[in-house]
PDB file of C-alpha atoms in Angstrom:
ATOM      1  CA  PHE A 148      15.007  42.536 -39.035  1.00  0.00           C
ATOM      2  CA  PHE A 149      14.471  46.221 -37.494  1.00  0.00           C
ATOM      3  CA  LEU A 150      14.982  44.780 -34.012  1.00  0.00           C
ATOM      4  CA  ILE A 151      18.139  43.224 -34.682  1.00  0.00           C
ATOM      5  CA  GLN A 152      19.428  46.348 -36.772  1.00  0.00           C
ATOM      6  CA  GLU A 153      18.628  48.448 -33.565  1.00  0.00           C
ATOM      7  CA  LEU A 154      20.640  46.097 -31.476  1.00  0.00           C
ATOM      8  CA  LEU A 155      23.441  46.544 -33.842  1.00  0.00           C
ATOM      9  CA  ARG A 156      23.183  50.442 -33.448  1.00  0.00           C
ATOM     10  CA  VAL A 157      23.272  49.926 -29.590  1.00  0.00           C
ATOM     11  CA  MET A 158      26.394  47.576 -29.641  1.00  0.00           C
ATOM     12  CA  ARG A 159      28.021  50.023 -32.040  1.00  0.00           C
ATOM     13  CA  THR A 160      27.461  52.597 -29.371  1.00  0.00           C
ATOM     14  CA  ILE A 161      29.046  50.524 -26.716  1.00  0.00           C
ATOM     15  CA  ASP A 162      32.383  50.231 -28.676  1.00  0.00           C
ATOM     16  CA  ASP A 163      32.158  54.106 -29.091  1.00  0.00           C
ATOM     17  CA  ARG A 164      32.048  54.562 -25.178  1.00  0.00           C
ATOM     18  CA  ILE A 165      34.699  51.856 -24.825  1.00  0.00           C
ATOM     19  CA  VAL A 166      37.068  53.707 -27.044  1.00  0.00           C
ATOM     20  CA  HIS A 167      36.025  57.028 -25.369  1.00  0.00           C
ATOM     21  CA  GLU A 168      36.618  55.291 -22.077  1.00  0.00           C
ATOM     22  CA  LEU A 169      40.144  54.120 -23.286  1.00  0.00           C
ATOM     23  CA  ASN A 170      41.017  57.465 -24.230  1.00  0.00           C
ATOM     24  CA  THR A 171      40.020  58.871 -21.107  1.00  0.00           C
ATOM     25  CA  THR A 172      41.565  56.607 -18.654  1.00  0.00           C
ATOM     26  CA  ILE A 173      45.113  56.017 -20.127  1.00  0.00           C
ATOM     27  CA  PRO A 174      46.990  57.992 -17.178  1.00  0.00           C
ATOM     28  CA  THR A 175      49.003  61.147 -18.362  1.00  0.00           C
ATOM     29  CA  ALA A 176      52.391  61.290 -16.927  1.00  0.00           C
ATOM     30  CA  SER A 177      51.071  62.955 -13.909  1.00  0.00           C
ATOM     31  CA  PHE A 178      48.692  60.270 -12.876  1.00  0.00           C
ATOM     32  CA  VAL A 179      50.980  57.058 -13.920  1.00  0.00           C
ATOM     33  CA  GLY A 180      51.245  55.978 -10.257  1.00  0.00           C
ATOM     34  CA  LYS A 181      47.786  56.649  -9.016  1.00  0.00           C
ATOM     35  CA  ILE A 182      46.071  54.105 -11.799  1.00  0.00           C
ATOM     36  CA  ASP A 183      46.686  50.552 -12.957  1.00  0.00           C
ATOM     37  CA  ALA A 184      46.635  51.093 -16.696  1.00  0.00           C
ATOM     38  CA  GLY A 185      47.317  47.472 -17.243  1.00  0.00           C
ATOM     39  CA  GLN A 186      44.194  46.386 -15.127  1.00  0.00           C
ATOM     40  CA  THR A 187      41.989  49.175 -16.951  1.00  0.00           C
ATOM     41  CA  CYS A 188      43.350  47.970 -20.328  1.00  0.00           C
ATOM     42  CA  LYS A 189      42.364  44.467 -19.454  1.00  0.00           C
ATOM     43  CA  GLU A 190      39.048  45.409 -18.298  1.00  0.00           C
ATOM     44  CA  LEU A 191      38.222  47.727 -21.375  1.00  0.00           C
ATOM     45  CA  TYR A 192      39.581  44.891 -23.745  1.00  0.00           C
ATOM     46  CA  GLN A 193      37.205  42.191 -22.232  1.00  0.00           C
ATOM     47  CA  SER A 194      34.105  44.713 -22.301  1.00  0.00           C
ATOM     48  CA  LEU A 195      34.988  45.227 -25.939  1.00  0.00           C
ATOM     49  CA  MET A 196      35.314  41.289 -26.680  1.00  0.00           C
ATOM     50  CA  ASP A 197      32.315  40.737 -24.905  1.00  0.00           C
ATOM     51  CA  ALA A 198      30.378  43.491 -27.395  1.00  0.00           C
ATOM     52  CA  HIS A 199      31.956  41.948 -30.292  1.00  0.00           C
ATOM     53  CA  THR A 200      30.969  38.288 -29.415  1.00  0.00           C
ATOM     54  CA  SER A 201      27.590  39.408 -28.764  1.00  0.00           C
ATOM     55  CA  ARG A 202      27.283  41.186 -31.916  1.00  0.00           C
ATOM     56  CA  GLU A 203      28.460  38.252 -33.560  1.00  0.00           C
ATOM     57  CA  ARG A 204      25.784  36.114 -32.139  1.00  0.00           C
ATOM     58  CA  ILE A 205      23.236  38.369 -33.034  1.00  0.00           C
ATOM     59  CA  ILE A 206      24.179  38.591 -36.812  1.00  0.00           C
ATOM     60  CA  LYS A 207      24.656  34.901 -37.074  1.00  0.00           C
ATOM     61  CA  ASN A 208      21.245  34.478 -35.671  1.00  0.00           C
ATOM     62  CA  CYS A 209      19.587  37.016 -37.941  1.00  0.00           C
ATOM     63  CA  ILE A 210      21.121  35.161 -41.156  1.00  0.00           C
ATOM     64  CA  ALA A 211      20.035  31.782 -39.819  1.00  0.00           C
ATOM     65  CA  GLN A 212      16.640  33.077 -39.280  1.00  0.00           C
ATOM     66  CA  THR A 213      16.592  35.033 -42.602  1.00  0.00           C
ATOM     67  CA  SER A 214      18.076  32.024 -44.522  1.00  0.00           C
ATOM     68  CA  SER A 215      15.004  29.925 -43.027  1.00  0.00           C
ATOM     69  CA  VAL A 216      12.591  32.340 -44.193  1.00  0.00           C
ATOM     70  CA  VAL A 217      14.009  32.264 -47.874  1.00  0.00           C
ATOM     71  CA  LYS A 218      14.007  28.726 -47.915  1.00  0.00           C
ATOM     72  CA  THR A 219      10.322  28.457 -46.652  1.00  0.00           C
ATOM     73  CA  LEU A 220       9.641  31.151 -49.658  1.00  0.00           C
ATOM     74  CA  ARG A 221      11.605  28.911 -51.947  1.00  0.00           C
ATOM     75  CA  GLU A 222       9.561  26.127 -51.409  1.00  0.00           C
ATOM     76  CA  GLU A 223       6.414  27.877 -51.751  1.00  0.00           C
ATOM     77  CA  ARG A 224       7.436  29.611 -54.819  1.00  0.00           C
ATOM     78  CA  GLU A 225       8.249  26.005 -56.457  1.00  0.00           C
ATOM     79  CA  LYS A 226       4.522  25.400 -55.844  1.00  0.00           C
ATOM     80  CA  ALA A 227       3.288  28.491 -56.751  1.00  0.00           C
ATOM     81  CA  GLN A 228       5.301  30.033 -59.577  1.00  0.00           C
ATOM     82  CA  ASP A 229       3.070  32.336 -61.093  1.00  0.00           C
ATOM     83  CA  ASP A 230       2.682  34.107 -57.777  1.00  0.00           C
ATOM     84  CA  VAL A 231       4.344  37.710 -58.636  1.00  0.00           C
ATOM     85  CA  ALA A 232       3.915  38.648 -54.779  1.00  0.00           C
ATOM     86  CA  LEU A 233       5.646  35.814 -53.655  1.00  0.00           C
ATOM     87  CA  LEU A 234       8.506  36.096 -55.894  1.00  0.00           C
ATOM     88  CA  LYS A 235       8.840  39.752 -54.851  1.00  0.00           C
ATOM     89  CA  GLN A 236       9.052  38.644 -50.982  1.00  0.00           C
ATOM     90  CA  LEU A 237      11.424  35.930 -51.791  1.00  0.00           C
ATOM     91  CA  ARG A 238      13.669  38.670 -53.716  1.00  0.00           C
ATOM     92  CA  LYS A 239      13.343  40.982 -50.593  1.00  0.00           C
ATOM     93  CA  GLU A 240      14.234  38.210 -48.017  1.00  0.00           C
ATOM     94  CA  GLN A 241      17.416  37.165 -50.270  1.00  0.00           C
ATOM     95  CA  THR A 242      18.658  40.653 -50.318  1.00  0.00           C
ATOM     96  CA  LYS A 243      18.611  40.849 -46.599  1.00  0.00           C
ATOM     97  CA  VAL A 244      20.994  37.792 -46.529  1.00  0.00           C
TER      98      VAL A 244
END
């Protein structure tokens, strides 16, 4: 779970860098003829879309894994209803989802 949080933090940093890149590559009036703003914007857009697609995939994977753990813990909880530690762990995992 912590690894996934770290990956999301890195991806947010990528978004920040893309926004910064966009702000610094849009040509001013004196550089309009020297830079292909359309191509630059297309490249930045593609980078942003790739980052968001990757982030979405990681989030969905995390949800699936955590849901699987919750399902397993629920099954164990049905067998041992008096286990307080198991109940706490189940609640913790449910909160993650």
